[in-house]
Amino acid sequence: MTDLHARHKAVLPDWLALYYKDPLEITHGEGRHVWDADGRKYLDFFGGILTTMTAHALPEVTKAVTEQAGRILHSSTLYLNRPMVELAERIAQLSGIPDARVFFTTSGTEANDTALLLATTYRRSNQILAMRNSYHGRSFSAIGVTGNRGWSPTSLSPLQTLYVHGGVRTRGPYAHLGDAEFIAACVEDLKDLLGHTRPPAALIAEPIQGVGGFTSPPDGLYAAFRDVLHQQGALWIADEVQTGWGRTGDHFWGWQAHAASGPPDILTFAKGIGNGMSIGGVVARAEIMNCLDANSISTFGGTQITMAAGLANLTYLVEHDLQGNARRVGGLLIERLRAVAAQLPVVREVRGRGLMIGVELVRPGTDEADPDAAAAVLEAAREGGLLIGKGGGHNTSVLRVAPPLTLTVAEAEEGATILDRALRSVQ
Ligand SMILES: Cc1ncc(COP(=O)(O)O)c(C=O)c1O
C-alpha cells in the first residue's frame, strides 16, 4: 500500500470507495488524457464521473477561472452577481421550460434535494415516485429516492417513496416485451399503483440511469408517465445530472428522447456544466420555483468563480457542437464495442447513447451479473492505459464509458482497442 493510500484509509470514511487494488493518484490532465503520480499517461474515458465534460485543462475554462479569481471569488447571493445571472439566462433558455427560473447549488445532490423540496411543497405531499435502480445523490432526502441497494445506506427518509418499474429495459418482468408493449405495461402498472395510494408530489427519474449502469427505458416512457401523472397534478422531475448538455448525442437533454411534446416540470443538472468546478442547479417554471414562502439560500451556489467556469465551458460546448461530436464519435465507439462484444460471451449487452455507453458483464451462458469480471476488466484497462468506470444495480457489473465530449475518432479507436484487449483478458 502506498503511503498516500494508507493515509487516505486512516483519515477518510470506509465507505468512500476507491477504484483499483492499487488506487490511482491523478496529478494532472490535458484534453482527454490524465497522468498519475508516477508520470504514467492514461486515456480518460470516465472524466471524473462524467464531470470533466469538455476536456481536461481546457484553455478557455482555465482562462475564465484565472481571470475571475483575480477579481473576486465569491460575494454570496445577497448581492447582484453578473456571471450567475448570465449563466441562469442561458440555462433557462436552453432548458425548454417556459417562464423558467434557475437556482444554483454546489452539487447534483443538493439540486435534487431542492427539486424534492419544491415538488413536495408545491403539491403539499411527501409522496414521491422514483424508478427502481435509480441514483439521485447522497443527502438524506436523495437517498430516500434512490432505488439502488448499493447506494442506500439507510431506509429512513423524510419522503414516502414508491418505486416504479421501467428504468431498465432488458431486465425484469417486462423485458421480453416489444418497446410499445413495454411502455404500455409500465403505464398500466403506474396507473394501478396510483389507484392504491394518495396523490404523489412528483416522479423523479434519470432519462438514462447513470450509477445504475447506463440503463434506460424505450424512448417515450417518461412522456407516457407524465401524461398519467399530470391528470393528478403530479410533477415530472428529470434528473439530468449525467444526461444533460448533449452527452447523449441525439439530444441536448435526456428528457428530449421521451417527450418531443414538452419539457419536464422540473429539471436538475450538475456534473459536466462546471467541467470540474462545483455547479449544480434546478430549473422550474416560476410558479413552482416561487412556491416557497420562506427565505432560502445556498452560500456557495452560483459563486462567481464557478459561474465563470460554467459560462466558458457552455460557450465552448455550444460553439464547437460537442453534442454533434458525442453523436458522431459515440456512434462509432458503440458500434466498435458491439462488434467486440459479439465475440465475447462475458458481455451481455452494450447499450447507451452518444458518449454514455454501458457494457454489461455476466457469467458466460447465464444472465447472472459478474462483478468480479467487471473489476478485472477495470484493472486490465488501466494496465493498458485506459480509465473507465463501473456501475450497475444489485451488483456493479457494468463498465461505464463516458469520455469528455471532445473525444476524437483516433482516441475512440485507441480506447476501444484497449478495452477490447481488457475484455479478452478476462474471457
Ligand atoms: C443522476 C445523478 N443524480 C444526482 C447525483 C448526485 O450528484 P452529486 O454527486 O454532485 O451530489 C449523481 C451523482 O453521481 C447522479 O449520477
XYZ file of C-alpha atoms and ligand atoms in Angstrom:
443
model
C 0.000 0.000 0.000
C 1.349 3.422 -0.899
C 1.834 5.985 1.838
C -0.974 8.172 0.451
C -3.359 5.204 0.328
C -2.579 4.385 3.965
C -3.153 7.994 4.974
C -6.411 8.034 2.989
C -7.648 4.948 4.826
C -6.616 6.319 8.193
C -8.471 9.589 7.914
C -11.343 9.221 5.396
C -14.571 7.182 5.717
C -14.514 3.462 4.906
C -17.491 3.928 2.575
C -15.579 6.326 0.352
C -14.604 3.581 -2.076
C -11.524 3.815 -4.284
C -11.141 2.216 -7.710
C -8.349 -0.357 -8.276
C -6.441 -2.729 -5.982
C -3.623 -0.231 -6.120
C -5.531 3.084 -6.131
C -4.528 5.777 -8.551
C -3.432 9.313 -7.749
C -4.170 11.555 -10.730
C -1.967 14.616 -10.704
C -2.794 16.404 -13.935
C -4.710 16.249 -17.164
C -4.906 17.681 -20.644
C -7.576 17.116 -23.259
C -8.772 13.529 -22.903
C -5.667 12.389 -21.024
C -4.582 12.310 -17.390
C -1.274 11.459 -15.721
C -0.665 9.634 -12.446
C 1.844 10.457 -9.731
C 4.420 8.184 -11.418
C 4.087 10.085 -14.674
C 2.097 7.386 -16.457
C -0.372 8.649 -19.071
C -3.950 7.370 -19.439
C -6.751 7.941 -21.871
C -9.602 9.122 -19.658
C -12.962 7.567 -20.566
C -14.675 8.442 -17.292
C -13.879 12.151 -16.812
C -14.062 12.035 -13.008
C -17.581 10.524 -13.211
C -18.807 12.392 -16.324
C -17.745 15.704 -14.827
C -14.814 16.738 -16.985
C -17.318 17.281 -19.753
C -15.375 19.144 -22.416
C -11.691 18.446 -21.742
C -9.069 18.482 -19.012
C -7.348 21.861 -18.678
C -9.497 23.378 -21.402
C -7.685 26.708 -22.031
C -10.950 28.679 -22.305
C -12.126 27.485 -18.877
C -8.699 27.899 -17.286
C -8.510 31.480 -18.583
C -12.023 32.354 -17.354
C -11.328 30.894 -13.913
C -7.934 32.584 -13.628
C -9.296 35.975 -14.651
C -12.279 35.668 -12.319
C -10.034 34.552 -9.457
C -8.042 37.732 -9.900
C -11.212 39.831 -9.497
C -13.476 38.181 -6.907
C -14.216 34.562 -5.971
C -17.431 34.961 -4.046
C -19.813 37.611 -2.786
C -22.907 35.492 -1.791
C -26.431 35.709 -3.145
C -27.054 38.856 -1.105
C -25.506 40.905 -3.916
C -26.061 41.046 -7.641
C -23.821 38.576 -9.412
C -23.390 39.139 -13.147
C -21.923 35.728 -14.113
C -24.709 33.989 -12.170
C -27.431 35.964 -13.947
C -25.776 35.313 -17.312
C -25.480 31.570 -16.784
C -29.050 31.383 -15.426
C -30.323 33.187 -18.538
C -28.551 30.759 -20.818
C -29.685 27.662 -18.926
C -33.276 28.925 -18.668
C -33.337 29.388 -22.419
C -31.716 26.011 -23.142
C -33.963 24.136 -20.691
C -37.092 24.382 -22.840
C -39.086 25.092 -19.659
C -41.425 28.065 -20.092
C -41.045 31.055 -17.731
C -38.064 29.231 -16.226
C -36.295 30.145 -13.003
C -32.865 28.721 -12.160
C -31.421 28.104 -8.698
C -27.742 27.212 -8.423
C -26.371 24.736 -5.910
C -22.975 23.140 -5.496
C -23.871 19.545 -6.341
C -26.353 17.236 -8.007
C -27.487 16.007 -4.609
C -28.380 19.490 -3.477
C -30.105 20.160 -6.814
C -32.321 17.087 -6.381
C -32.902 17.925 -2.739
C -34.178 21.336 -3.867
C -36.369 19.783 -6.566
C -37.908 17.491 -3.947
C -38.457 20.433 -1.595
C -40.175 22.373 -4.393
C -42.359 19.496 -5.566
C -43.443 18.407 -2.093
C -44.205 21.994 -1.032
C -46.000 22.850 -4.263
C -48.130 19.729 -4.025
C -48.450 19.534 -0.223
C -47.492 15.860 -0.411
C -44.394 13.985 0.684
C -45.172 11.047 -1.577
C -42.645 10.645 -4.383
C -42.386 8.192 -7.221
C -38.863 7.134 -8.196
C -37.511 4.468 -10.512
C -36.069 1.164 -9.433
C -32.290 1.122 -9.950
C -32.129 4.938 -9.632
C -29.457 7.126 -8.045
C -30.086 10.762 -7.145
C -27.403 11.686 -4.619
C -26.138 11.217 -1.108
C -28.210 13.512 1.136
C -30.902 12.177 3.442
C -33.676 13.094 1.010
C -31.795 11.995 -2.131
C -31.082 8.591 -0.572
C -34.822 8.451 0.107
C -35.466 8.311 -3.659
C -32.534 6.074 -4.568
C -33.703 2.673 -5.785
C -30.280 1.073 -5.822
C -29.424 -1.046 -2.779
C -25.708 -0.484 -3.180
C -26.167 3.260 -2.635
C -28.858 3.179 0.055
C -27.173 3.255 3.443
C -30.491 3.914 5.219
C -34.190 3.285 4.659
C -35.136 6.137 6.989
C -36.496 9.029 4.950
C -38.396 12.325 5.097
C -40.271 11.122 1.992
C -42.660 8.324 1.279
C -41.264 6.791 -1.875
C -42.793 4.260 -4.226
C -40.529 2.679 -6.809
C -41.901 2.414 -10.317
C -40.922 -0.104 -12.950
C -39.454 0.850 -16.319
C -35.956 2.321 -15.971
C -34.273 -0.925 -17.016
C -35.247 -2.145 -20.480
C -33.592 -5.531 -20.645
C -34.179 -6.986 -17.198
C -37.284 -7.516 -15.062
C -40.777 -8.818 -15.727
C -41.415 -6.835 -18.924
C -38.024 -7.361 -20.577
C -39.427 -9.816 -23.124
C -41.969 -7.311 -24.464
C -41.528 -5.091 -27.510
C -40.955 -1.369 -26.886
C -44.587 -0.272 -27.247
C -45.832 -3.155 -25.097
C -43.124 -2.462 -22.513
C -44.290 1.134 -22.218
C -47.951 0.105 -22.078
C -47.208 -2.421 -19.305
C -45.273 0.141 -17.245
C -48.042 2.712 -17.667
C -50.654 0.162 -16.581
C -48.520 -0.658 -13.563
C -48.224 3.049 -12.711
C -51.984 3.560 -13.042
C -52.607 0.576 -10.812
C -50.154 1.928 -8.234
C -51.804 5.366 -8.277
C -55.166 3.717 -7.657
C -53.871 2.433 -4.325
C -52.051 5.467 -2.983
C -52.516 9.114 -2.106
C -51.691 11.533 -4.965
C -47.914 11.872 -5.286
C -45.983 15.134 -5.463
C -43.780 14.056 -8.350
C -41.949 11.384 -10.256
C -38.169 11.820 -10.255
C -36.261 9.943 -12.955
C -32.915 9.899 -14.749
C -33.558 9.675 -18.516
C -30.615 7.250 -18.626
C -29.708 5.803 -15.235
C -26.086 6.654 -14.542
C -24.917 4.859 -11.421
C -27.417 2.108 -12.300
C -25.283 1.144 -15.312
C -26.466 3.389 -18.171
C -29.836 1.668 -18.385
C -32.889 3.310 -19.878
C -36.452 2.608 -20.899
C -37.637 2.767 -24.504
C -37.964 6.343 -25.777
C -41.307 7.820 -24.851
C -41.856 6.118 -21.488
C -41.469 9.254 -19.401
C -43.853 11.248 -21.585
C -46.414 8.480 -21.147
C -45.818 8.585 -17.372
C -46.072 12.367 -17.372
C -49.476 12.256 -19.072
C -50.801 9.931 -16.379
C -49.237 11.974 -13.570
C -50.473 15.289 -14.898
C -54.038 14.007 -14.667
C -53.481 14.100 -10.905
C -51.445 17.294 -10.969
C -48.233 15.436 -10.080
C -44.944 16.805 -11.444
C -42.190 15.226 -13.547
C -38.636 15.884 -12.364
C -35.936 14.980 -14.904
C -32.581 14.370 -13.208
C -30.167 15.422 -15.966
C -27.072 15.307 -13.764
C -25.436 12.753 -16.076
C -27.502 13.059 -19.250
C -27.517 16.822 -19.790
C -25.532 19.142 -22.088
C -25.565 16.929 -25.181
C -23.762 13.901 -23.776
C -26.389 11.562 -25.224
C -25.619 12.870 -28.725
C -29.129 12.715 -30.135
C -30.418 15.344 -27.722
C -29.229 18.226 -25.584
C -31.226 16.872 -22.619
C -32.024 13.247 -21.928
C -35.720 14.082 -21.476
C -35.941 15.007 -25.166
C -35.759 11.319 -26.093
C -39.076 10.911 -24.335
C -41.124 13.992 -24.835
C -40.879 15.928 -28.051
C -44.233 17.240 -26.839
C -42.823 19.179 -23.917
C -40.287 19.559 -21.145
C -40.395 18.228 -17.586
C -41.852 20.402 -14.841
C -38.507 20.470 -13.033
C -35.024 19.731 -14.372
C -31.905 19.219 -12.277
C -28.318 19.428 -13.502
C -24.729 19.264 -12.158
C -21.508 17.416 -13.041
C -20.402 18.493 -16.519
C -21.510 22.106 -16.672
C -18.622 23.280 -14.461
C -16.054 20.971 -16.109
C -14.874 20.157 -12.583
C -15.983 23.295 -10.763
C -18.853 22.509 -8.393
C -22.038 23.675 -10.051
C -25.444 22.084 -9.653
C -28.863 23.546 -10.147
C -32.603 23.311 -10.580
C -34.774 24.758 -13.338
C -38.540 25.055 -12.852
C -41.452 27.148 -14.006
C -41.778 30.311 -11.918
C -44.974 29.173 -10.176
C -43.166 26.051 -8.914
C -39.831 27.683 -8.112
C -41.540 30.521 -6.266
C -43.840 28.340 -4.166
C -41.585 28.553 -1.103
C -42.805 31.140 1.409
C -39.587 31.450 3.415
C -36.074 32.542 2.501
C -33.604 30.019 1.135
C -30.003 30.412 0.007
C -27.041 28.308 -0.960
C -23.950 30.132 0.262
C -21.667 28.633 -2.362
C -24.329 28.147 -5.045
C -23.676 30.403 -8.041
C -20.455 31.859 -6.686
C -18.606 33.959 -9.295
C -15.674 31.606 -9.759
C -17.849 28.600 -10.601
C -20.191 30.622 -12.808
C -17.253 31.966 -14.819
C -16.156 28.378 -15.437
C -19.689 27.329 -16.351
C -20.135 30.166 -18.828
C -16.826 29.498 -20.572
C -17.486 25.763 -20.636
C -21.017 26.096 -22.001
C -19.893 28.570 -24.650
C -17.185 26.159 -25.787
C -19.627 23.246 -25.812
C -22.176 25.067 -27.958
C -19.709 26.788 -30.310
C -17.919 23.508 -31.035
C -21.117 21.463 -31.339
C -19.944 18.898 -28.816
C -23.404 17.338 -28.845
C -22.822 16.574 -32.535
C -19.376 15.217 -31.693
C -20.890 12.983 -28.994
C -23.358 11.659 -31.559
C -20.755 11.014 -34.254
C -17.829 9.708 -32.210
C -20.105 7.993 -29.679
C -21.873 6.250 -32.559
C -18.567 4.914 -33.873
C -17.444 3.848 -30.418
C -20.630 1.961 -29.585
C -20.556 0.149 -32.934
C -16.949 -0.825 -32.373
C -17.706 -2.091 -28.857
C -20.733 -4.017 -30.118
C -18.550 -5.729 -32.699
C -16.090 -6.731 -29.962
C -18.875 -7.870 -27.647
C -20.452 -10.076 -30.275
C -17.432 -12.386 -29.948
C -17.339 -12.436 -26.142
C -19.895 -14.391 -24.056
C -18.888 -12.393 -20.950
C -20.674 -9.359 -22.453
C -24.450 -9.473 -22.069
C -25.181 -6.108 -23.642
C -23.561 -2.937 -24.984
C -26.016 -0.086 -24.569
C -26.237 3.659 -24.360
C -26.305 6.753 -26.456
C -23.742 9.288 -27.576
C -20.789 9.249 -25.193
C -22.629 7.389 -22.438
C -22.003 3.713 -23.130
C -22.528 0.759 -20.789
C -21.037 -2.718 -21.236
C -22.821 -5.229 -19.008
C -20.859 -8.321 -17.976
C -22.301 -11.674 -16.922
C -21.101 -15.158 -16.140
C -20.956 -16.664 -19.630
C -24.022 -18.650 -20.571
C -26.131 -17.048 -17.819
C -27.849 -13.738 -17.066
C -26.032 -13.503 -13.753
C -24.149 -10.275 -13.110
C -20.383 -10.729 -12.849
C -18.896 -8.003 -10.660
C -15.560 -9.846 -10.477
C -15.222 -9.729 -14.250
C -16.065 -6.022 -14.226
C -13.415 -5.359 -11.578
C -10.879 -7.399 -13.560
C -11.619 -5.530 -16.810
C -11.275 -2.216 -14.986
C -7.799 -3.295 -13.790
C -6.791 -4.631 -17.197
C -7.945 -1.452 -18.941
C -5.894 0.605 -16.525
C -2.875 -1.573 -17.245
C -3.482 -0.879 -20.920
C -3.623 2.866 -20.273
C -7.389 3.457 -20.212
C -9.582 4.683 -17.348
C -13.246 3.650 -17.369
C -15.946 3.453 -14.692
C -18.244 0.841 -13.199
C -21.906 0.767 -12.222
C -25.000 -1.376 -12.138
C -27.911 -2.355 -9.957
C -27.588 -5.175 -7.463
C -24.005 -5.820 -8.478
C -21.584 -3.478 -10.128
C -21.092 -5.487 -13.280
C -21.465 -2.771 -15.891
C -18.466 -0.982 -17.382
C -19.201 2.693 -17.888
C -17.615 4.533 -20.799
C -18.171 8.285 -20.710
C -15.229 10.294 -22.074
C -15.080 14.081 -22.364
C -17.271 15.254 -25.256
C -14.292 16.496 -27.311
C -13.184 12.889 -27.866
C -11.581 12.389 -31.277
C -12.132 9.441 -33.595
C -8.494 8.370 -33.115
C -8.892 8.404 -29.332
C -12.153 6.477 -29.580
C -10.354 3.853 -31.693
C -7.453 3.680 -29.266
C -9.736 3.330 -26.240
C -11.847 0.669 -27.942
C -8.705 -1.329 -28.772
C -7.534 -1.208 -25.145
C -10.981 -2.183 -23.880
C -11.173 -4.999 -26.416
C -7.896 -6.424 -25.052
C -9.015 -5.962 -21.459
C -12.283 -7.802 -22.092
C -10.481 -10.648 -23.846
C -8.039 -10.966 -20.952
C -10.849 -11.893 -18.530
C -12.704 -14.052 -21.040
C -28.143 11.078 -11.828
C -27.435 11.648 -10.641
N -28.099 12.489 -9.852
C -27.509 13.055 -8.780
C -26.204 12.783 -8.460
C -25.568 13.426 -7.279
O -24.677 14.401 -7.674
P -23.503 14.880 -6.715
O -22.594 13.724 -6.536
O -22.911 16.053 -7.448
O -24.140 15.306 -5.442
C -25.472 11.914 -9.268
C -24.060 11.594 -8.957
O -23.480 10.669 -9.450
C -26.109 11.334 -10.377
O -25.470 10.469 -11.163
